[in-house]
Amino acid sequence: MNENAVKVTIAGGGASHTPGIIQALLESQAKFPVAEIRLYDIDEQKNDDMYVIIKGMLKAFKLENIKLIQTTDPEEGFKQVDFVFSQIRVGDLAMREKDEKIPLKYGLVGQETCGAGGFAYGLRSIKGLLEIVEYVQEYAPDAWILNYTNPESLIAEAVRRKFPHAKMLNACDMTISIEETICRNFGYDRKNWIAQYYGLNHFGWYTSIYDKSLKREVMPEIIEKLQKQPMKVASFNANDQSWQNAWNMLSENLRLFPDYLPNNYLEYYLFPDVVVKSSDSNYTRANYVLDTRVKENHQLAEELRAGQRADFDFDFGEHGNYIVDMAASILNDSHERFMLILPNTGSISNLRHDAVVEVPAYVGRIGAEPVALKEPINNFHKGLMEAQDAAEKLLVDAYFEHSYQKALQAFTLNLAVPSADKAKQVLDALIVANKNYWPKLH
Ligand code: G6P
Ligand code: MN
């Protein structure tokens, strides 16, 4: 075993994205050697399904020398590990379903990370993530936490307030997923790209994509292609109609605002009425994920338990690679470039310094070194970002101060919520639905 090999904990080990992350880990042994993988989850059953699947993967990859542990005990989960990959989902998909369905009842966007649903998830998620950070500070204070848990801007803001020195990077795979889907549709290779992008999480724009192999800027031609025709879902999202809808809406967005390539999540803030009209309040994304990924993983685990299966044929896209590449860039101090969610501290010169933004950053042993944009951002993007960032700040205030008034202001200011009256109605309904998770607001 390589003496530099590291110990990695997956917090939320039972999540349906775990096999993708593990596959990326196993394929990255040359640059990121692993001695031990720990699956930590409070859901023993789901964690055990993943344990069985990952045991099978270790065998298939001939990497059975990697120690695999599953646990519900924080000490066993985190003691002296080197890296923690967090993908916990507080309240699991049952609560995601409520985040999506309750706002729809009031004619509002029902989405896991955007709008009222995203804020509901935020008030659950912050507590769970702060708990993980506490465990890591207690049991593995030198470890790096790489966070995928949503809603990322809210989490980044809350962790920064409570643990300003936490060794934590917050990353979202949406930008690379957009890039990869563009590449698979139009025949580019994103490994050749230098992308300029800014925004909040799930709320941003590309301003330039330079292709090193073609030796030219390619964003304008990509925008032109996307205006003519939406891209098709890539193979890792095959037959997934909701992702196809997202790419369709991205093209709609570009027809109105053709200067920059937008993050697809902007549809929820710029076109909330269109999104609501096409939503099915009886069957949302949570239902789809439960009926597909979650079910398939459980079946796979059952087949493996019965000794009926030994082959694996996964296509997970870049989701797993992204977090593993980031960890490798820390371990090897290789200063690769990633889109990260972090405090502004000057990256965007004309935006408040404590905004939580998503911008390119170089990652090495001392963490993230974000780039400073060459120019101030335009007033359209600035106005949108300032409103949404202020809404997020108010929500984090509401969490720490247990303030109903701040929560109401946050919901009202959220760009996906059109009126204070609606904001109050949906907030009150979400308080009831989240009584076991949210702080008591008064
Ligand atoms: C993208 C986003 C994630 C989000 C996920 C939802 O990857 O960046 O933040 O959680 O999509 O995917 P799902 O298949 O669970 O709807
Ligand atoms: Mn994301």
Short mmCIF file of C-alpha atoms and ligand atoms in Angstrom, two decimals:
data_model
loop_
_atom_site.label_atom_id
_atom_site.label_comp_id
_atom_site.label_asym_id
_atom_site.label_seq_id
_atom_site.Cartn_x
_atom_site.Cartn_y
_atom_site.Cartn_z
CA MET A 1 0.00 0.00 0.00
CA ASN A 2 1.27 3.44 -0.96
CA GLU A 3 2.40 5.27 2.19
CA ASN A 4 0.72 8.47 0.96
CA ALA A 5 -2.62 6.70 0.63
CA VAL A 6 -5.42 8.59 2.34
CA LYS A 7 -8.54 7.80 4.31
CA VAL A 8 -11.77 9.16 2.87
CA THR A 9 -15.17 9.38 4.53
CA ILE A 10 -18.33 9.78 2.51
CA ALA A 11 -20.78 11.61 4.77
CA GLY A 12 -24.17 10.55 3.49
CA GLY A 13 -22.67 7.27 2.31
CA GLY A 14 -26.10 5.80 1.59
CA ALA A 15 -26.90 8.44 -1.04
CA SER A 16 -27.63 7.30 -4.56
CA HIS A 17 -24.66 9.27 -5.95
CA THR A 18 -22.14 7.27 -3.89
CA PRO A 19 -21.31 4.67 -6.61
CA GLY A 20 -20.38 7.48 -9.00
CA ILE A 21 -18.03 9.05 -6.48
CA ILE A 22 -16.49 5.69 -5.65
CA GLN A 23 -16.02 4.84 -9.31
CA ALA A 24 -14.17 8.13 -9.78
CA LEU A 25 -12.06 7.38 -6.69
CA LEU A 26 -11.15 3.90 -7.91
CA GLU A 27 -10.23 5.22 -11.35
CA SER A 28 -8.01 7.91 -9.80
CA GLN A 29 -5.68 5.73 -7.75
CA ALA A 30 -2.56 6.99 -9.53
CA LYS A 31 -3.12 10.60 -8.46
CA PHE A 32 -5.26 10.02 -5.38
CA PRO A 33 -4.30 6.73 -3.67
CA VAL A 34 -6.83 5.59 -1.10
CA ALA A 35 -6.18 3.25 1.82
CA GLU A 36 -9.59 3.36 3.41
CA ILE A 37 -13.14 4.35 2.50
CA ARG A 38 -15.68 4.94 5.24
CA LEU A 39 -19.39 5.22 4.57
CA TYR A 40 -21.04 7.30 7.28
CA ASP A 41 -24.82 7.66 7.29
CA ILE A 42 -27.62 7.82 9.83
CA ASP A 43 -29.71 5.57 7.55
CA GLU A 44 -28.30 2.11 8.25
CA GLN A 45 -30.25 0.33 5.53
CA LYS A 46 -29.22 2.63 2.69
CA ASN A 47 -25.66 2.69 3.94
CA ASP A 48 -25.61 -1.11 3.90
CA ASP A 49 -26.90 -1.18 0.31
CA MET A 50 -23.99 1.06 -0.66
CA TYR A 51 -21.55 -1.03 1.36
CA VAL A 52 -22.60 -4.10 -0.64
CA ILE A 53 -22.36 -2.25 -3.96
CA ILE A 54 -18.96 -0.76 -3.17
CA LYS A 55 -17.61 -4.11 -1.95
CA GLY A 56 -18.62 -5.42 -5.38
CA MET A 57 -16.94 -2.49 -7.12
CA LEU A 58 -13.70 -2.99 -5.16
CA LYS A 59 -13.67 -6.59 -6.31
CA ALA A 60 -14.43 -5.69 -9.92
CA PHE A 61 -11.64 -3.07 -9.88
CA LYS A 62 -9.26 -5.54 -8.18
CA LEU A 63 -8.78 -3.03 -5.37
CA GLU A 64 -9.86 -5.17 -2.45
CA ASN A 65 -6.81 -3.99 -0.51
CA ILE A 66 -8.74 -0.76 0.13
CA LYS A 67 -10.40 -1.08 3.52
CA LEU A 68 -14.15 -0.43 3.49
CA ILE A 69 -16.10 0.51 6.60
CA GLN A 70 -19.75 1.39 7.09
CA THR A 71 -20.91 3.13 10.23
CA THR A 72 -23.60 5.25 11.86
CA ASP A 73 -21.19 6.32 14.60
CA PRO A 74 -19.54 9.74 14.07
CA GLU A 75 -16.36 8.81 15.92
CA GLU A 76 -15.82 5.71 13.81
CA GLY A 77 -16.84 7.68 10.74
CA PHE A 78 -14.47 10.60 11.10
CA LYS A 79 -11.61 9.68 13.44
CA GLN A 80 -8.32 10.62 11.79
CA VAL A 81 -9.58 10.67 8.23
CA ASP A 82 -7.88 12.91 5.65
CA PHE A 83 -10.83 13.87 3.46
CA VAL A 84 -14.56 14.06 4.01
CA PHE A 85 -16.84 14.18 0.98
CA SER A 86 -20.20 15.44 2.18
CA GLN A 87 -23.39 14.67 0.32
CA ILE A 88 -25.78 14.38 3.24
CA ARG A 89 -29.43 15.21 2.59
CA VAL A 90 -31.22 16.16 5.80
CA GLY A 91 -34.74 14.71 5.72
CA ASP A 92 -33.84 12.58 2.70
CA LEU A 93 -36.00 12.43 -0.42
CA ALA A 94 -39.23 12.35 1.59
CA MET A 95 -38.54 15.95 2.61
CA ARG A 96 -37.30 16.85 -0.87
CA GLU A 97 -40.71 15.80 -2.11
CA LYS A 98 -42.32 18.28 0.32
CA ASP A 99 -39.92 21.07 -0.73
CA GLU A 100 -41.09 20.50 -4.28
CA LYS A 101 -44.81 19.91 -3.72
CA ILE A 102 -45.75 22.44 -1.01
CA PRO A 103 -44.70 25.57 -2.98
CA LEU A 104 -46.51 24.21 -6.05
CA LYS A 105 -49.73 24.19 -4.01
CA TYR A 106 -49.38 27.96 -3.76
CA GLY A 107 -48.55 28.35 -7.43
CA LEU A 108 -44.84 28.77 -6.69
CA VAL A 109 -41.76 27.07 -8.10
CA GLY A 110 -41.27 23.68 -6.42
CA GLN A 111 -37.57 22.87 -6.59
CA GLU A 112 -35.04 21.32 -4.21
CA THR A 113 -32.49 24.15 -4.23
CA CYS A 114 -34.28 27.19 -5.69
CA GLY A 115 -37.19 29.31 -4.48
CA ALA A 116 -39.22 28.51 -1.38
CA GLY A 117 -38.35 24.79 -1.53
CA GLY A 118 -34.65 25.57 -1.63
CA PHE A 119 -34.99 27.82 1.40
CA ALA A 120 -36.93 25.11 3.24
CA TYR A 121 -34.14 22.67 2.46
CA GLY A 122 -31.61 25.29 3.56
CA LEU A 123 -33.08 25.62 7.02
CA ARG A 124 -32.82 21.81 7.41
CA SER A 125 -29.47 21.40 5.77
CA ILE A 126 -27.50 24.05 7.67
CA LYS A 127 -27.93 22.19 10.97
CA GLY A 128 -26.82 18.87 9.45
CA LEU A 129 -23.76 20.36 7.84
CA LEU A 130 -22.71 22.30 10.94
CA GLU A 131 -22.90 18.99 12.79
CA ILE A 132 -20.59 17.32 10.25
CA VAL A 133 -18.11 20.21 10.57
CA GLU A 134 -18.21 19.81 14.36
CA TYR A 135 -17.49 16.08 14.10
CA VAL A 136 -14.58 16.74 11.78
CA GLN A 137 -13.17 19.43 14.07
CA GLU A 138 -13.37 16.98 16.96
CA TYR A 139 -12.16 13.76 15.34
CA ALA A 140 -10.06 14.85 12.35
CA PRO A 141 -9.16 18.53 12.68
CA ASP A 142 -6.63 18.36 9.81
CA ALA A 143 -9.09 16.85 7.35
CA TRP A 144 -10.46 18.68 4.32
CA ILE A 145 -14.22 18.70 3.86
CA LEU A 146 -15.34 18.81 0.25
CA ASN A 147 -18.99 19.65 0.21
CA TYR A 148 -21.65 18.71 -2.33
CA THR A 149 -24.56 19.11 0.09
CA ASN A 150 -27.17 21.63 -1.06
CA PRO A 151 -28.22 24.41 -0.97
CA GLU A 152 -24.58 25.30 -1.22
CA SER A 153 -24.61 29.10 -0.92
CA LEU A 154 -26.62 28.89 2.28
CA ILE A 155 -24.36 26.23 3.72
CA ALA A 156 -21.21 28.11 2.76
CA GLU A 157 -22.58 31.24 4.44
CA ALA A 158 -23.64 29.42 7.62
CA VAL A 159 -20.38 27.49 8.00
CA ARG A 160 -18.37 30.65 7.44
CA ARG A 161 -20.27 32.41 10.23
CA LYS A 162 -19.90 29.59 12.76
CA PHE A 163 -16.54 28.08 11.73
CA PRO A 164 -14.68 30.78 9.78
CA HIS A 165 -11.51 28.69 9.68
CA ALA A 166 -13.03 25.36 8.68
CA LYS A 167 -11.01 23.54 6.00
CA MET A 168 -13.89 23.21 3.63
CA LEU A 169 -14.49 23.66 -0.10
CA ASN A 170 -18.01 23.98 -1.45
CA ALA A 171 -18.44 22.73 -4.98
CA CYS A 172 -21.30 22.14 -7.37
CA ASP A 173 -21.10 19.93 -10.44
CA MET A 174 -23.65 21.94 -12.43
CA THR A 175 -21.15 24.01 -14.42
CA ILE A 176 -19.14 20.98 -15.52
CA SER A 177 -22.32 19.12 -16.20
CA ILE A 178 -23.43 21.94 -18.53
CA GLU A 179 -19.99 21.93 -20.14
CA GLU A 180 -19.94 18.19 -20.56
CA THR A 181 -23.41 18.12 -22.08
CA ILE A 182 -22.41 20.87 -24.53
CA CYS A 183 -19.29 18.90 -25.44
CA ARG A 184 -21.16 15.64 -25.95
CA ASN A 185 -23.72 17.46 -28.13
CA PHE A 186 -21.36 19.52 -30.25
CA GLY A 187 -18.08 17.62 -30.22
CA TYR A 188 -15.85 19.74 -28.00
CA ASP A 189 -13.63 18.51 -25.17
CA ARG A 190 -13.97 20.46 -21.93
CA LYS A 191 -10.49 19.40 -20.83
CA ASN A 192 -9.29 21.97 -23.40
CA TRP A 193 -11.43 24.76 -22.00
CA ILE A 194 -10.64 27.76 -19.87
CA ALA A 195 -14.04 28.96 -18.74
CA GLN A 196 -14.84 32.33 -17.22
CA TYR A 197 -17.94 32.23 -15.09
CA TYR A 198 -19.46 34.10 -12.18
CA GLY A 199 -22.61 34.08 -10.12
CA LEU A 200 -24.12 32.65 -6.99
CA ASN A 201 -24.57 28.89 -6.77
CA HIS A 202 -27.16 27.65 -9.30
CA PHE A 203 -27.34 31.27 -10.43
CA GLY A 204 -24.62 32.40 -12.79
CA TRP A 205 -23.28 33.05 -16.27
CA TYR A 206 -20.32 32.16 -18.47
CA THR A 207 -18.65 35.22 -19.94
CA SER A 208 -16.09 33.37 -22.03
CA ILE A 209 -14.99 29.87 -22.99
CA TYR A 210 -11.52 29.70 -24.54
CA ASP A 211 -10.62 26.41 -26.25
CA LYS A 212 -6.87 25.77 -26.02
CA SER A 213 -6.82 23.15 -28.72
CA LEU A 214 -8.88 25.19 -31.22
CA LYS A 215 -6.94 28.28 -30.08
CA ARG A 216 -10.03 30.47 -29.99
CA GLU A 217 -13.03 31.70 -28.06
CA VAL A 218 -15.98 29.32 -28.54
CA MET A 219 -18.79 30.73 -26.38
CA PRO A 220 -20.49 32.83 -29.14
CA GLU A 221 -20.73 29.85 -31.51
CA ILE A 222 -22.07 27.64 -28.70
CA ILE A 223 -24.71 30.26 -27.89
CA GLU A 224 -25.70 30.42 -31.54
CA LYS A 225 -26.12 26.64 -31.70
CA LEU A 226 -28.13 26.59 -28.47
CA GLN A 227 -30.42 29.39 -29.66
CA LYS A 228 -31.24 27.35 -32.75
CA GLN A 229 -31.78 24.09 -30.95
CA PRO A 230 -31.66 22.94 -27.34
CA MET A 231 -29.06 20.34 -26.55
CA LYS A 232 -30.09 16.74 -25.93
CA VAL A 233 -29.60 15.08 -22.57
CA ALA A 234 -26.23 13.35 -22.41
CA SER A 235 -26.03 9.58 -21.95
CA PHE A 236 -25.55 9.85 -18.17
CA ASN A 237 -29.01 11.46 -18.00
CA ALA A 238 -30.54 9.36 -20.78
CA ASN A 239 -34.35 9.44 -21.06
CA ASP A 240 -34.51 11.99 -18.30
CA GLN A 241 -37.28 14.37 -19.35
CA SER A 242 -36.73 16.90 -16.57
CA TRP A 243 -33.12 17.44 -17.64
CA GLN A 244 -34.31 17.74 -21.23
CA ASN A 245 -36.77 20.42 -20.05
CA ALA A 246 -33.91 22.21 -18.32
CA TRP A 247 -31.87 22.31 -21.54
CA ASN A 248 -34.94 23.53 -23.45
CA MET A 249 -35.40 26.36 -20.96
CA LEU A 250 -31.71 27.24 -21.20
CA SER A 251 -32.23 27.83 -24.91
CA GLU A 252 -35.32 29.95 -24.15
CA ASN A 253 -33.25 32.04 -21.76
CA LEU A 254 -30.60 32.52 -24.47
CA ARG A 255 -33.17 33.73 -26.97
CA LEU A 256 -34.01 36.61 -24.61
CA PHE A 257 -30.54 37.23 -23.21
CA PRO A 258 -28.02 36.15 -25.85
CA ASP A 259 -24.82 37.72 -24.50
CA TYR A 260 -23.81 35.18 -21.86
CA LEU A 261 -24.30 31.45 -21.44
CA PRO A 262 -26.53 31.04 -18.36
CA ASN A 263 -26.66 28.35 -15.71
CA ASN A 264 -29.82 26.33 -16.37
CA TYR A 265 -31.04 26.92 -12.79
CA LEU A 266 -31.76 30.55 -13.64
CA GLU A 267 -35.01 29.33 -15.19
CA TYR A 268 -36.54 29.20 -11.69
CA TYR A 269 -35.83 32.88 -11.04
CA LEU A 270 -36.36 34.37 -14.50
CA PHE A 271 -39.29 32.23 -15.68
CA PRO A 272 -41.04 31.04 -12.50
CA ASP A 273 -44.53 31.21 -14.05
CA VAL A 274 -43.50 29.15 -17.08
CA VAL A 275 -41.86 26.55 -14.83
CA VAL A 276 -44.91 26.28 -12.56
CA LYS A 277 -47.21 25.82 -15.55
CA SER A 278 -45.21 22.85 -16.78
CA SER A 279 -44.79 21.25 -13.32
CA ASP A 280 -46.79 18.24 -12.19
CA SER A 281 -47.67 18.80 -8.53
CA ASN A 282 -48.46 15.10 -8.09
CA TYR A 283 -45.18 13.80 -9.46
CA THR A 284 -42.03 15.83 -8.94
CA ARG A 285 -38.30 15.22 -9.32
CA ALA A 286 -38.11 13.51 -5.91
CA ASN A 287 -40.64 10.92 -7.11
CA TYR A 288 -38.61 10.36 -10.25
CA VAL A 289 -35.35 9.94 -8.34
CA LEU A 290 -37.03 7.50 -5.94
CA ASP A 291 -38.48 5.52 -8.85
CA THR A 292 -35.18 5.35 -10.72
CA ARG A 293 -31.76 5.86 -9.09
CA VAL A 294 -32.78 4.91 -5.57
CA LYS A 295 -34.74 1.86 -6.65
CA GLU A 296 -32.03 0.70 -9.05
CA ASN A 297 -29.35 0.97 -6.38
CA HIS A 298 -31.42 -1.06 -3.94
CA GLN A 299 -32.06 -3.71 -6.57
CA LEU A 300 -28.39 -3.87 -7.42
CA ALA A 301 -27.52 -4.34 -3.75
CA GLU A 302 -30.11 -7.12 -3.47
CA GLU A 303 -28.71 -8.87 -6.54
CA LEU A 304 -25.21 -8.63 -5.14
CA ARG A 305 -26.36 -10.02 -1.77
CA ALA A 306 -27.90 -12.94 -3.63
CA GLY A 307 -24.63 -13.45 -5.53
CA GLN A 308 -26.39 -12.91 -8.85
CA ARG A 309 -24.30 -10.14 -10.26
CA ALA A 310 -20.67 -9.20 -10.63
CA ASP A 311 -20.46 -6.77 -13.54
CA PHE A 312 -20.80 -3.00 -13.38
CA ASP A 313 -21.53 -0.68 -16.23
CA PHE A 314 -21.87 2.84 -14.88
CA ASP A 315 -21.87 6.18 -16.68
CA PHE A 316 -22.09 8.84 -14.02
CA GLY A 317 -20.88 11.86 -15.96
CA GLU A 318 -18.48 14.21 -14.23
CA HIS A 319 -20.23 14.35 -10.83
CA GLY A 320 -17.84 11.94 -9.10
CA ASN A 321 -14.72 12.99 -10.98
CA TYR A 322 -15.16 16.61 -9.99
CA ILE A 323 -14.95 16.05 -6.25
CA VAL A 324 -12.13 13.50 -6.60
CA ASP A 325 -10.14 15.79 -8.91
CA MET A 326 -10.49 18.55 -6.33
CA ALA A 327 -9.25 16.30 -3.55
CA ALA A 328 -6.31 15.22 -5.73
CA SER A 329 -5.49 18.86 -6.45
CA ILE A 330 -5.27 19.49 -2.69
CA LEU A 331 -3.26 16.34 -2.01
CA ASN A 332 -0.77 16.96 -4.83
CA ASP A 333 -0.86 20.76 -4.52
CA SER A 334 -1.44 20.84 -8.26
CA HIS A 335 -3.44 24.08 -8.53
CA GLU A 336 -6.06 22.88 -10.92
CA ARG A 337 -8.98 25.14 -11.70
CA PHE A 338 -12.49 24.51 -10.39
CA MET A 339 -15.69 26.49 -9.99
CA LEU A 340 -16.12 26.97 -6.25
CA ILE A 341 -18.62 28.59 -3.95
CA LEU A 342 -16.88 30.97 -1.59
CA PRO A 343 -16.95 34.43 -0.03
CA ASN A 344 -16.41 37.14 -2.61
CA THR A 345 -13.44 38.84 -0.91
CA GLY A 346 -12.76 40.81 -4.08
CA SER A 347 -13.29 38.35 -6.96
CA ILE A 348 -16.14 40.52 -8.19
CA SER A 349 -15.02 44.08 -7.58
CA ASN A 350 -18.47 45.69 -7.70
CA LEU A 351 -20.28 43.23 -5.42
CA ARG A 352 -20.31 43.22 -1.62
CA HIS A 353 -17.26 41.41 -0.28
CA ASP A 354 -19.21 39.04 1.93
CA ALA A 355 -21.50 37.78 -0.87
CA VAL A 356 -21.22 34.02 -1.36
CA VAL A 357 -20.29 33.68 -5.01
CA GLU A 358 -19.38 30.93 -7.46
CA VAL A 359 -16.24 31.72 -9.44
CA PRO A 360 -13.18 29.87 -10.78
CA ALA A 361 -10.52 29.10 -8.18
CA TYR A 362 -7.19 27.31 -8.15
CA VAL A 363 -7.00 24.52 -5.59
CA GLY A 364 -3.92 23.35 -3.73
CA ARG A 365 -2.64 22.35 -0.30
CA ILE A 366 -3.75 25.60 1.29
CA GLY A 367 -7.20 25.39 -0.23
CA ALA A 368 -8.88 27.62 -2.78
CA GLU A 369 -7.38 30.70 -4.38
CA PRO A 370 -10.21 32.34 -6.30
CA VAL A 371 -9.56 34.40 -9.40
CA ALA A 372 -10.35 38.10 -9.54
CA LEU A 373 -12.52 38.97 -12.54
CA LYS A 374 -10.91 41.36 -14.98
CA GLU A 375 -13.97 43.60 -15.14
CA PRO A 376 -16.88 44.63 -12.93
CA ILE A 377 -20.08 42.71 -13.66
CA ASN A 378 -22.99 44.31 -15.53
CA ASN A 379 -26.00 45.86 -13.82
CA PHE A 380 -28.48 43.18 -14.91
CA HIS A 381 -26.51 40.35 -13.32
CA LYS A 382 -25.47 42.52 -10.39
CA GLY A 383 -29.04 43.44 -9.52
CA LEU A 384 -30.23 39.86 -9.72
CA MET A 385 -27.31 38.58 -7.65
CA GLU A 386 -27.59 41.29 -5.01
CA ALA A 387 -31.27 40.56 -4.42
CA GLN A 388 -30.80 36.81 -4.24
CA ASP A 389 -27.67 37.06 -2.09
CA ALA A 390 -29.47 39.37 0.35
CA ALA A 391 -32.36 36.89 0.51
CA GLU A 392 -29.88 34.12 1.33
CA LYS A 393 -28.19 36.23 4.00
CA LEU A 394 -31.57 36.93 5.60
CA LEU A 395 -32.37 33.23 5.65
CA VAL A 396 -29.10 32.40 7.40
CA ASP A 397 -29.85 35.21 9.88
CA ALA A 398 -33.25 33.58 10.44
CA TYR A 399 -31.55 30.25 11.16
CA PHE A 400 -29.12 31.62 13.75
CA GLU A 401 -31.51 34.16 15.31
CA HIS A 402 -34.61 31.92 15.12
CA SER A 403 -36.31 34.91 13.54
CA TYR A 404 -39.67 34.48 11.81
CA GLN A 405 -39.49 38.06 10.54
CA LYS A 406 -36.11 37.50 8.85
CA ALA A 407 -37.38 34.24 7.33
CA LEU A 408 -40.41 36.05 5.94
CA GLN A 409 -38.17 38.78 4.49
CA ALA A 410 -35.93 36.12 2.98
CA PHE A 411 -38.82 34.28 1.34
CA THR A 412 -40.30 37.57 0.08
CA LEU A 413 -37.00 38.69 -1.43
CA ASN A 414 -36.32 35.32 -3.08
CA LEU A 415 -36.61 36.03 -6.79
CA ALA A 416 -38.72 32.93 -7.40
CA VAL A 417 -41.42 34.19 -4.98
CA PRO A 418 -43.56 37.02 -6.44
CA SER A 419 -45.41 38.41 -3.38
CA ALA A 420 -45.15 38.82 0.38
CA ASP A 421 -48.58 37.27 0.76
CA LYS A 422 -47.54 34.10 -1.06
CA ALA A 423 -44.24 34.14 0.84
CA LYS A 424 -46.09 34.12 4.16
CA GLN A 425 -48.48 31.37 3.13
CA VAL A 426 -45.77 29.07 1.90
CA LEU A 427 -43.47 29.83 4.83
CA ASP A 428 -46.24 28.94 7.30
CA ALA A 429 -46.96 25.67 5.48
CA LEU A 430 -43.26 24.80 5.37
CA ILE A 431 -42.88 25.51 9.10
CA VAL A 432 -45.49 22.82 9.80
CA ALA A 433 -43.93 20.35 7.36
CA ASN A 434 -40.43 20.91 8.78
CA LYS A 435 -41.29 20.91 12.48
CA ASN A 436 -38.83 18.10 13.19
CA TYR A 437 -35.98 19.82 11.38
CA TRP A 438 -36.11 23.61 11.49
CA PRO A 439 -35.16 25.81 14.42
CA LYS A 440 -38.30 27.19 16.09
CA LEU A 441 -38.94 30.60 14.51
CA HIS A 442 -40.55 33.37 16.56
C1 G6P B 1 -27.14 18.92 -10.24
C2 G6P B 1 -26.92 20.00 -9.22
C3 G6P B 1 -27.03 19.42 -7.85
C4 G6P B 1 -28.37 18.77 -7.69
C5 G6P B 1 -28.56 17.71 -8.74
C6 G6P B 1 -29.96 17.13 -8.69
O1 G6P B 1 -26.10 18.00 -10.19
O2 G6P B 1 -25.71 20.65 -9.34
O3 G6P B 1 -26.86 20.45 -6.92
O4 G6P B 1 -28.51 18.20 -6.41
O5 G6P B 1 -28.37 18.25 -10.01
O6 G6P B 1 -30.01 15.97 -9.42
P1 G6P B 1 -31.22 14.97 -9.24
O7 G6P B 1 -30.99 13.94 -10.26
O8 G6P B 1 -31.14 14.44 -7.82
O9 G6P B 1 -32.45 15.75 -9.46
MN MN B 2 -25.38 21.93 -7.53
#
